[in-house]
Coordinates of C-alpha atoms in Angstrom, one line a residue:
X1 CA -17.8 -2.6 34.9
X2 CA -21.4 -0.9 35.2
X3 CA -21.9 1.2 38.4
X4 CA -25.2 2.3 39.0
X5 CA -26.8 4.4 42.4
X6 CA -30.5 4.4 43.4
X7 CA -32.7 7.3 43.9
X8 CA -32.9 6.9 48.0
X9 CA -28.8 7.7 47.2
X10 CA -28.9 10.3 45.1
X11 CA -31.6 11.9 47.2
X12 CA -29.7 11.8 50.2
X13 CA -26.1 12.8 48.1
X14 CA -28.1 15.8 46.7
X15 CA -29.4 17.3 50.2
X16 CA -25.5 16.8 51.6
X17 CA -24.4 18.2 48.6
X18 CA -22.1 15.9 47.4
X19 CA -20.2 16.9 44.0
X20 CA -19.0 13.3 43.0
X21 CA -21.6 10.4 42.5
X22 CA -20.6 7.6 44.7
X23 CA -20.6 4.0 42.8
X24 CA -22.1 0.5 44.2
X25 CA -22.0 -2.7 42.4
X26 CA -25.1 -2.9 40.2
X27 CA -27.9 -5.9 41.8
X28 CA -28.8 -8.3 38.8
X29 CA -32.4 -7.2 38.9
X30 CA -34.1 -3.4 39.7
X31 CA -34.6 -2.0 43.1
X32 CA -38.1 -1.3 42.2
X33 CA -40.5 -4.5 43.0
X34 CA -41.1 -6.4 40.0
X35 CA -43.9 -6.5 38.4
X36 CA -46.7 -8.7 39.7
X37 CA -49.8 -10.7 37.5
X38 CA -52.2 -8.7 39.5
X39 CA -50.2 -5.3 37.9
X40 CA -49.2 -3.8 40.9
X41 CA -45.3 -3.0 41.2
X42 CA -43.2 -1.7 38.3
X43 CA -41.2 -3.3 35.6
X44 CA -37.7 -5.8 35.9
X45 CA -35.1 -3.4 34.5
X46 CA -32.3 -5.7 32.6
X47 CA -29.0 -4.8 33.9
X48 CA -27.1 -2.8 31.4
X49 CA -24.2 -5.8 31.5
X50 CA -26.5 -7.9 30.2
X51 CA -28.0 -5.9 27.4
X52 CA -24.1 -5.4 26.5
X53 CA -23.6 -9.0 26.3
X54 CA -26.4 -9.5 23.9
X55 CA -26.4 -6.8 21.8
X56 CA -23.5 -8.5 19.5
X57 CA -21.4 -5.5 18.7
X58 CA -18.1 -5.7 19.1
X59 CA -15.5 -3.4 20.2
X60 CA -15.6 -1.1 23.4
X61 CA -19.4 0.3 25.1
X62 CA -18.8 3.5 27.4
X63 CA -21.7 5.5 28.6
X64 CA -23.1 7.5 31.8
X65 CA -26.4 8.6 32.6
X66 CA -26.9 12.0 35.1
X67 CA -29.7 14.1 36.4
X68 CA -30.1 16.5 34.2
X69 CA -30.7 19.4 36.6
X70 CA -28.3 18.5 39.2
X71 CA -25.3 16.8 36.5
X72 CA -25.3 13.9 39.6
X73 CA -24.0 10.4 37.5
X74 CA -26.5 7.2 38.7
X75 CA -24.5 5.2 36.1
X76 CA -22.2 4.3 34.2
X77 CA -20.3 1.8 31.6
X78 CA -16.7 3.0 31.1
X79 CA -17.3 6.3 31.8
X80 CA -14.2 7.7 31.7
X81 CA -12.8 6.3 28.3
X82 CA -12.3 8.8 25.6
X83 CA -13.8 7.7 22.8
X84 CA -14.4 9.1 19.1
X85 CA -17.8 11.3 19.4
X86 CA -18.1 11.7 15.5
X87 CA -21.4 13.9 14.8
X88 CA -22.3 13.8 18.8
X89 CA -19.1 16.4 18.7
X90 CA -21.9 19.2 17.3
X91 CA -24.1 19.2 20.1
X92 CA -20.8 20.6 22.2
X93 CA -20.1 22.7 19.5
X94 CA -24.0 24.0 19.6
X95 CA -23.3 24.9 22.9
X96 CA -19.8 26.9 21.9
X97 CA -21.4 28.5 19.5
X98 CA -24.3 29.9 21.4
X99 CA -22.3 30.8 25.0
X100 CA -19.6 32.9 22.9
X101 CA -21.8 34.1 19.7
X102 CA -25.1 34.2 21.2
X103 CA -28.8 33.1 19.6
X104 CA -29.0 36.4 17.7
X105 CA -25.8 36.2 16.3
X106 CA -25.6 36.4 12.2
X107 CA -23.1 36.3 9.4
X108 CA -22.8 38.8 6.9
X109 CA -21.7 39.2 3.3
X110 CA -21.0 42.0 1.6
X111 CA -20.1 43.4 -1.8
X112 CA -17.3 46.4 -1.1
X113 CA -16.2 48.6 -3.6
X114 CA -12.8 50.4 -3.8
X115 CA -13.9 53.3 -6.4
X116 CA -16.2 55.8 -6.6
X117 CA -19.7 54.8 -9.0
X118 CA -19.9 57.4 -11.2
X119 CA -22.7 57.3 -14.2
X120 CA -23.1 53.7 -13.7
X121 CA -19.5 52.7 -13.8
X122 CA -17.5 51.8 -11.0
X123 CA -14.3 53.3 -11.2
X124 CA -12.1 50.5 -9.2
X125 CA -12.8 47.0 -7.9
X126 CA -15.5 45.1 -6.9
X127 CA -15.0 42.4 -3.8
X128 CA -17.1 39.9 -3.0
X129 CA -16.3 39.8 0.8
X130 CA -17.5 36.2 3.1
X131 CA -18.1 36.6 6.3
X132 CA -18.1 32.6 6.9
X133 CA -22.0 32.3 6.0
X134 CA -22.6 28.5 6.1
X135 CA -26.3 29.2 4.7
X136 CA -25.5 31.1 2.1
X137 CA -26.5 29.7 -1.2
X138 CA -27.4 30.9 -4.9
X139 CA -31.1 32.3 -4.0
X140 CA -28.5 35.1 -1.8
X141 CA -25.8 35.7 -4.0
X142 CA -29.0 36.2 -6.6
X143 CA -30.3 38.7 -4.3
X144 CA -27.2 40.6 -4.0
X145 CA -26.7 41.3 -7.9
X146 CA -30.3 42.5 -8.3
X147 CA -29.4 44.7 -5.1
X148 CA -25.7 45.7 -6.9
X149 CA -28.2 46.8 -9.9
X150 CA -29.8 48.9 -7.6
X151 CA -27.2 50.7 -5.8
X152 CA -26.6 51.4 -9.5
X153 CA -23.9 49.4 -10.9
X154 CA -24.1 49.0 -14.7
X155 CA -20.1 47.9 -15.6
X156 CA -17.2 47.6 -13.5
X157 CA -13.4 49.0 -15.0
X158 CA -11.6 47.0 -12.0
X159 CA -11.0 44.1 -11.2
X160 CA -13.7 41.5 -9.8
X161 CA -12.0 40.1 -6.4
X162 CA -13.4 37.4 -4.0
X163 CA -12.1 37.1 -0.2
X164 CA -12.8 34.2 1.6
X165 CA -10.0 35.1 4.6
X166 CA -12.1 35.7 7.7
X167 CA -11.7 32.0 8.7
X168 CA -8.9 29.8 7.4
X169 CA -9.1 27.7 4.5
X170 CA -9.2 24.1 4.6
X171 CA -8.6 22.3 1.7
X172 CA -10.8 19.0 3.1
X173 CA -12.7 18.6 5.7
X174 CA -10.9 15.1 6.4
X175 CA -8.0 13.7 4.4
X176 CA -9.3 10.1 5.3
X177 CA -12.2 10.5 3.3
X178 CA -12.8 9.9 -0.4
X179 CA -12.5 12.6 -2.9
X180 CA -15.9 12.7 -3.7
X181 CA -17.8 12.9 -0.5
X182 CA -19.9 15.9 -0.3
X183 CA -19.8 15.6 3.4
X184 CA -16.2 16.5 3.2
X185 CA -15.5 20.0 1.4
X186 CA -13.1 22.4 1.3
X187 CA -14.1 25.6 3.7
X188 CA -13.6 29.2 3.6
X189 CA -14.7 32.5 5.0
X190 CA -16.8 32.4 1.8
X191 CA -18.8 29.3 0.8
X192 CA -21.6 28.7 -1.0
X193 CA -24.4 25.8 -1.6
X194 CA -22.5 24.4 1.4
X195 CA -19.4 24.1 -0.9
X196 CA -21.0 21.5 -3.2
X197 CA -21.7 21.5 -6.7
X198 CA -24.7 19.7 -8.4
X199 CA -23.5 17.1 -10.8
X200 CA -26.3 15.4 -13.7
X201 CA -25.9 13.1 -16.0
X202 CA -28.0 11.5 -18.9
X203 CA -27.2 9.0 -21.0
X204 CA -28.8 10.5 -24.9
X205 CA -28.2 9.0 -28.7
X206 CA -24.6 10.9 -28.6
X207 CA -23.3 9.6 -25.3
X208 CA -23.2 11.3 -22.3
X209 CA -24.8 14.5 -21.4
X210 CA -23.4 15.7 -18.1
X211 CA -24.1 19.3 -16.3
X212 CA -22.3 20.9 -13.2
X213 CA -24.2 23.6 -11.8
X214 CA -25.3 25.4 -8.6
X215 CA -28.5 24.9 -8.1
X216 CA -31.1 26.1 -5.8
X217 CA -34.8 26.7 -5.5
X218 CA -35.2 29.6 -8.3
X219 CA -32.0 29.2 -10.0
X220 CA -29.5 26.8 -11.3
X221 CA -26.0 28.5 -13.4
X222 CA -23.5 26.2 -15.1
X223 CA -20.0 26.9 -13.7
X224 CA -16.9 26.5 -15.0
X225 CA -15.0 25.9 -11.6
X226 CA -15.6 22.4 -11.5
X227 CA -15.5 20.2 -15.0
X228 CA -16.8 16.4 -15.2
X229 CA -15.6 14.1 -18.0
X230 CA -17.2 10.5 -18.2
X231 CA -14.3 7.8 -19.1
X232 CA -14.8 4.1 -20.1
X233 CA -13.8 2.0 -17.0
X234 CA -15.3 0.5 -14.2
X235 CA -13.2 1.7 -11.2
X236 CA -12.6 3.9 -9.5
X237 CA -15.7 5.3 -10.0
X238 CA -14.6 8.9 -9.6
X239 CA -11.1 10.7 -9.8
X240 CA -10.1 14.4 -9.0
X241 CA -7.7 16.6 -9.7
X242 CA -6.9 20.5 -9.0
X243 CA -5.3 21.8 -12.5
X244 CA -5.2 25.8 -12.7
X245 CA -7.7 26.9 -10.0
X246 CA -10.6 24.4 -11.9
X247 CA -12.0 21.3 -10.2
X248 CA -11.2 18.6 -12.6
X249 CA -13.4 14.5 -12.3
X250 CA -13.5 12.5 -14.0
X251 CA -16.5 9.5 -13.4
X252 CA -16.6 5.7 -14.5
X253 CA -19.1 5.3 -17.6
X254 CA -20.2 1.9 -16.1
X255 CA -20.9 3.3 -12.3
X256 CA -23.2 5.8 -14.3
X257 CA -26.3 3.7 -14.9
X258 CA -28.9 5.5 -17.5
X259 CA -28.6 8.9 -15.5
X260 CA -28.9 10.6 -12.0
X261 CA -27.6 13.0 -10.0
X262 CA -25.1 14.2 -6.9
X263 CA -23.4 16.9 -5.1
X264 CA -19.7 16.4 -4.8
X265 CA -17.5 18.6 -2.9
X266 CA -15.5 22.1 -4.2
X267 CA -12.5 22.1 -3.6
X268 CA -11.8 26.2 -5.1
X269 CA -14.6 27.9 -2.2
X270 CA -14.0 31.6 -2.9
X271 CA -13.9 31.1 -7.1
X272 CA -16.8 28.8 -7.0
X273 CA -18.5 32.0 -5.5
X274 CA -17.4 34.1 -7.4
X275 CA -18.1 32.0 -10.4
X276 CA -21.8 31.6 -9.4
X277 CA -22.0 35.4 -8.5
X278 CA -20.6 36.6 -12.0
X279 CA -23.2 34.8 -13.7
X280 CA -25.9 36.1 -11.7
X281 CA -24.5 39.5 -12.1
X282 CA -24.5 39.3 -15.5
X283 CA -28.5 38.4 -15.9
X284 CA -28.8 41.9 -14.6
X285 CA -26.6 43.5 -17.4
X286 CA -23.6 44.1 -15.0
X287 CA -20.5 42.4 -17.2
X288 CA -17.8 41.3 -14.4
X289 CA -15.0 40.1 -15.1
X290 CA -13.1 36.4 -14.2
X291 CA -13.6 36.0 -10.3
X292 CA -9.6 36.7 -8.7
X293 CA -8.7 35.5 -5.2
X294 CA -7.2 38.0 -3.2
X295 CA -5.9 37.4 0.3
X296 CA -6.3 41.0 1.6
X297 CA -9.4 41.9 2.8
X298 CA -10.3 45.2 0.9
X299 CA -10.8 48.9 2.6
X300 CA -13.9 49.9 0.8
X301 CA -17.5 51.0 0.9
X302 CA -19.9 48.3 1.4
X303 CA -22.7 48.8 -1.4
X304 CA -24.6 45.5 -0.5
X305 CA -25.1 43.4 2.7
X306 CA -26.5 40.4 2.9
X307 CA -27.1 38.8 6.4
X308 CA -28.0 35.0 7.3
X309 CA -30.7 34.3 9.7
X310 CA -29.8 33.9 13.3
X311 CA -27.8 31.4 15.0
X312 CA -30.0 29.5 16.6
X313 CA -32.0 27.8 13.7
X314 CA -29.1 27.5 11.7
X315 CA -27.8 25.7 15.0
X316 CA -31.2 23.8 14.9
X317 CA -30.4 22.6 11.1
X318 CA -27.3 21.4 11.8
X319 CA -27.9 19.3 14.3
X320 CA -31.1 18.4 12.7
X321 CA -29.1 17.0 9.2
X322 CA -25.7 17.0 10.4
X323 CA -23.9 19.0 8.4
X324 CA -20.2 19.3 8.9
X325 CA -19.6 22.7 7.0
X326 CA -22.3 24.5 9.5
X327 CA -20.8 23.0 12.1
X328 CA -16.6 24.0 11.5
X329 CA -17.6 27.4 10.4
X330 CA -20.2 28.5 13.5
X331 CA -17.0 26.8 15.5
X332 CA -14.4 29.1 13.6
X333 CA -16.3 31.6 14.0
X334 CA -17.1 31.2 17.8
X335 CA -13.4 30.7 18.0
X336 CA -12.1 34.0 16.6
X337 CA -14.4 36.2 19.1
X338 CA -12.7 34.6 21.7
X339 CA -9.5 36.2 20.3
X340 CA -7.5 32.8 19.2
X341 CA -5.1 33.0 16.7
X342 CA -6.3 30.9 13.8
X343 CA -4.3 29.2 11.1
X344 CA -5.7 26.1 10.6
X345 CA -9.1 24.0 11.7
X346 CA -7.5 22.3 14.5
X347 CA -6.1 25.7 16.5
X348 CA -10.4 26.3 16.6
X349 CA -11.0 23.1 18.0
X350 CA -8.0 23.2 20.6
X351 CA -9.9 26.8 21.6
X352 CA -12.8 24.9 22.0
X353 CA -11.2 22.5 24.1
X354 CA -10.2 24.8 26.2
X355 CA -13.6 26.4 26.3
X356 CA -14.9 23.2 27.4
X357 CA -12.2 22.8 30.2
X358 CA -12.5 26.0 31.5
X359 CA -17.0 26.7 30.9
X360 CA -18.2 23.1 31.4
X361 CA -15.1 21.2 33.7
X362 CA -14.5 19.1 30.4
X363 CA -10.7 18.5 31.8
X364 CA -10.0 15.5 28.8
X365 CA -11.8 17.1 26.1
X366 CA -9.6 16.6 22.9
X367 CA -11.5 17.5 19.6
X368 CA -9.7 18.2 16.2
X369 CA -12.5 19.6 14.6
X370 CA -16.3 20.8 15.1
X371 CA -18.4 18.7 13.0
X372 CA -16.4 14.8 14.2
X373 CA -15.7 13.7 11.2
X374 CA -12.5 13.5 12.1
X375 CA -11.5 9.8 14.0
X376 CA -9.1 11.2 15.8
X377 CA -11.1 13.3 18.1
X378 CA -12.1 11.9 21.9
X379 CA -14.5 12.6 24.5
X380 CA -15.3 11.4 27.5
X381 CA -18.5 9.9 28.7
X382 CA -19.3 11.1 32.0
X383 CA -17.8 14.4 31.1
X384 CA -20.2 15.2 28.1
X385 CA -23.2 14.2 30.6
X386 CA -22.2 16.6 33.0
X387 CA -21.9 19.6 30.6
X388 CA -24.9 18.7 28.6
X389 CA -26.9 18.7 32.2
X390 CA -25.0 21.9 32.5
X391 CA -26.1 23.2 29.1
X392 CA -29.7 22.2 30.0
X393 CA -29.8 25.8 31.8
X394 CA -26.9 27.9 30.0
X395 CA -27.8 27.7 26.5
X396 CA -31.0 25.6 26.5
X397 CA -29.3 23.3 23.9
X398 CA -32.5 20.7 24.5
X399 CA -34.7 22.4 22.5
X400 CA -33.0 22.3 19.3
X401 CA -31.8 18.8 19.3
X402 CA -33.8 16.3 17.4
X403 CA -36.1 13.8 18.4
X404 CA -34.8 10.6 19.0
X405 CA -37.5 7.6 17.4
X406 CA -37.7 4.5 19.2
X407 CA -38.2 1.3 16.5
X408 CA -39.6 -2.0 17.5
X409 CA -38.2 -5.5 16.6
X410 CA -38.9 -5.1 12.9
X411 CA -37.1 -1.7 12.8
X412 CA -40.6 -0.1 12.1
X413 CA -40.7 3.3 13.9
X414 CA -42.8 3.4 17.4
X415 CA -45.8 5.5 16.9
X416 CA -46.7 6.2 20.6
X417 CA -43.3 6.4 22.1
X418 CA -43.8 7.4 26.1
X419 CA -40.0 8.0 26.3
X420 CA -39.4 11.7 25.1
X421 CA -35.7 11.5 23.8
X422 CA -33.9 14.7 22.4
X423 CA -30.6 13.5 21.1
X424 CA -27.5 14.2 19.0
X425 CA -26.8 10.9 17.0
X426 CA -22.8 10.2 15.3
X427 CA -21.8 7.3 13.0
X428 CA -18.8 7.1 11.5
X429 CA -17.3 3.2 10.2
X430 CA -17.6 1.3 12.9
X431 CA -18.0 4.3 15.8
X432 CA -21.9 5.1 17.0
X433 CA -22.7 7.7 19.9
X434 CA -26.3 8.8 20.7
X435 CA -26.0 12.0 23.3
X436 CA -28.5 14.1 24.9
X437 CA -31.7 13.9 26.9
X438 CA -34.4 11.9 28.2
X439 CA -38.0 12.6 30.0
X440 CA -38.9 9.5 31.7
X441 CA -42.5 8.7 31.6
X442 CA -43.1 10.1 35.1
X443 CA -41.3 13.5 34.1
X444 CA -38.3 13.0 35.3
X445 CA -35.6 14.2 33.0
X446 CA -31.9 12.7 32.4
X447 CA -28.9 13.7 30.4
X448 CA -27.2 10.5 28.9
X449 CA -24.1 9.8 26.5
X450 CA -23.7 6.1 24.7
X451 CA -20.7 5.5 22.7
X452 CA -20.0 1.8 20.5
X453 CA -16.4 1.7 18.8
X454 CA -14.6 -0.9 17.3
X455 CA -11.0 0.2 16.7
X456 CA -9.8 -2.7 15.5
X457 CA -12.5 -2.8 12.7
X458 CA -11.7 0.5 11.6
X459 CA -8.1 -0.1 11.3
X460 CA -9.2 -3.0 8.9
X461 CA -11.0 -1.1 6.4
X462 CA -9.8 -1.1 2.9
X463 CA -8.8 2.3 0.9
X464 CA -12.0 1.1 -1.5
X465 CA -14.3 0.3 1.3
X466 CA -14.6 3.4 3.1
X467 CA -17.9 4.4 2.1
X468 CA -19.3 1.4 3.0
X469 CA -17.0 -1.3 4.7
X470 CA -18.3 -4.7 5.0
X471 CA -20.3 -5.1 8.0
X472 CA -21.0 -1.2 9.4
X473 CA -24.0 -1.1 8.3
X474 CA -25.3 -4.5 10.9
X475 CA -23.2 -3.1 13.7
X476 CA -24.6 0.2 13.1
X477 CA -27.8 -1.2 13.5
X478 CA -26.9 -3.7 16.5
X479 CA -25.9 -0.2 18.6
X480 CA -28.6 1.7 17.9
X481 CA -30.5 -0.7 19.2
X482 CA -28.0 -1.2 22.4
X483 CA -28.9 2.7 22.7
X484 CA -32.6 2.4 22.8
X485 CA -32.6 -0.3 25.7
X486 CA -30.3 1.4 27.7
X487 CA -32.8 4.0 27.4
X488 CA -35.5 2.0 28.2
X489 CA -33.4 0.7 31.2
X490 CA -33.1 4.3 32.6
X491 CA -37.1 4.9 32.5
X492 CA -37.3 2.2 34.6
X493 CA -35.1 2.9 37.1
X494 CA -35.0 6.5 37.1
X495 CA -38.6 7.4 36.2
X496 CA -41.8 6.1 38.0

């Protein structure tokens, strides 16, 4: 049932101080006059029962809408049914990230020797040393060799070591998902290119050509961490194997068209790094050997840093393109400084549970990750409005969120939207939230959470449909639009 209270309410809750919003039935029409021919009078808003009704989707709808500078609900749909957040889960971990690591924070990677350098020649190891970068990408590692050079590094007798052990090691992101989605990767305490690796392939007079490299803006080494092979068949299109520390795919010739490219995941973090690194060390004439893991992180001297940029635009970007590895590693991260003992992804997200209980009053919060990817995660409506309106003040999350663009019948974007919406969209197979904030066309500014899920559509899903089951892709479409007339709804109620 929808519960909704009017402004002359909340006005008079707000003064007494009331803490809990008190619910009325909602009336079919607005409490504003209708508009009138002669244009005096505001706009009918349609009660949010009815838009339900008619949006088509199936499944469950839960949502509340708050004040976003008092965290008072007016409304409501189901409020307090935990549903699956999927990528609405990084805006909480946004706010994590920046209460406990603060806006300044930044991650650092190092190169540590355990020798002296004497006459060019470093007499013991050389470590490559993550310190859970998520940014960290092929243009740094580049950097770092030239800087190696410098500090003056000609040939190394030891061994050449990678450590990836400040945050735990996850093999995939989400088990559930194919082998091949980038958006799933392995993650580490050292990662690079977001743990992807560029596959290309061409189609010459001698078969296939096919390249796997790490590419960036300047630079783009082969590796030899992750090997494709093209085989005649139709289906699957990709398979994957872990044979001896190497990333082995294969790809279905007939999936393969003439040529093009993707990123697919790595599954081997720390060696893929190191991989990348050697190369680039060697273009400065230092010869390194084979990249070893070690799970000890070394006692050294640190002979080049390299640090990220700070939080907060990393934050930004994450939210921004949704990117799961940002997201699990800022959360790690935010989760060891508060002291938790971490041997696996979900001990950070139980952390941040707890975080969430005990900071923003989230009592039900239940996350198994930081990015949402995972289905088994649930929030609760009226509880993620009341810490976002929280968050409004405590870590100015709003800024960094991205616009939210209304469309019009024809799904053509608005260009003069009146409604400022900064929002955190998730979609996973038949799930769709949209969380953040509104500023009503009078100024008036709300904090709002809208979730869609159809359980029973995602327990139908075949193995080979994941990517894209039959039907998402319309009741994706059929909620965001559900979203932005709820929206619409609020401005007219809430804003003048």
């Amino acid at each position: 049932m929808t519960k909704r209270i009017s402004r002359r309410l909340f006005i008079s809750g707000a003064f007494a101080g009331a803490a809990l919003p008190v619910w009325a039935n909602p009336p079919s029409v607005s409490l504003r006059p209708v508009l009138r021919p002669d244009g005096l009078g505001k706009r009918t808003a349609p009660a949010a029962s009815s838009l339900i009704r008619s949006s088509g989707i199936s499944g469950e709808i839960g949502f509340a809408v708050a004040d976003a500078k008092t965290g008072l609900v007016l409304e409501g749909h189901q409020p307090a049914a935990g549903v699956p957040p999927a990528s609405v889960t990084k805006a909480l971990t946004a706010m994590y990230a920046l209460d406990v690591l603060g806006a300044d924070y930044r991650f650092e990677t190092t190169l540590v020797t355990t020798g002296t350098i004497k006459n060019g020649v470093l007499g013991g190891d050389l470590v490559l040393v993550g310190g859970g970068d998520p940014t960290l990408d092929t243009d740094a590692l580049a950097n770092m060799a030239a800087q190696l050079k410098e500090a003056g590094v000609r040939e190394v007798k030891g061994q050449f070591l990678v450590y990836g052990g400040a945050l735990p090691f996850v093999r995939k992101l989400d088990t559930l998902q194919p082998d091949h989605a980038g958006y799933s990767p392995a993650i580490s305490g050292l990662n690079l290119n977001y743990n992807r690796v560029h596959f290309e392939w061409k189609h010459g007079s001698k078969g296939w050509v096919v390249t796997m490299d790490a590419r960036s803006k300047k630079y783009r080494p082969d590796v030899s961490v992750a090997k494709m092979k093209v085989t005649s068949r139709s289906v699957p299109v990709y398979t994957y194997e872990a044979r001896k520390n190497v990333d082995h795919w294969t790809v279905a010739s007939r999936a393969l068209g003439k040529g093009g490219a993707r990123w697919l995941p790595v599954r081997q973090p720390e060696l893929y790094a190191g991989d990348v690194f050697r190369t680039l060390a060697r273009a400065n004439g230092i010869v390194l050997g084979k990249a070893r893991k070690t799970n000890n992180r070394p006692a050294g001297q640190v002979v080049v840093r390299y640090q990220s940029g700070t939080l907060r635009p990393i934050l930004k970007a994450m939210l921004k393109y949704s990117t799961n590895l940002t997201a699990e590693v800022v959360g790690m991260t935010a989760s060891k400084r508060r002291g938790a003992p971490l041997g696996s992804l979900e001990d950070s997200a139980n952390e941040m549970n707890r975080w969430a209980r005990d900071r923003l009053g989230m009592a039900h919060a239940a996350l198994v990750d930081h990015s949402g990817l995972g289905a088994n995660s649930r929030l609760r409506p009226a509880e993620l409005v009341s810490a976002l309106a929280k968050a409004g003040s405590q870590t100015t999350l709003q800024p960094i969120l991205k616009e939210f663009k209304f469309r019009d019948q024809k799904g053509r974007p608005v260009k003069k939207q009146a409604i400022h919406v900064a929002a955190k969209t998730g979609t996973l197979n038949f799930v769709s939230g949209l969380a953040g904030y509104m500023t009503a066309q009078d100024g008036t500014e709300l904090a709002f959470a809208i979730f869609a899920v159809d359980a029973d559509a995602r327990r139908s899903i075949k193995e080979g449909e994941r990517e894209r089951p039959p039907g998402a892709r319309t009741w994706n479409r059929k909620a965001k639009q559900l979203q932005q007339k709820l929206i619409e709804r609020w401005d007219i109620l809430y804003g003048a």
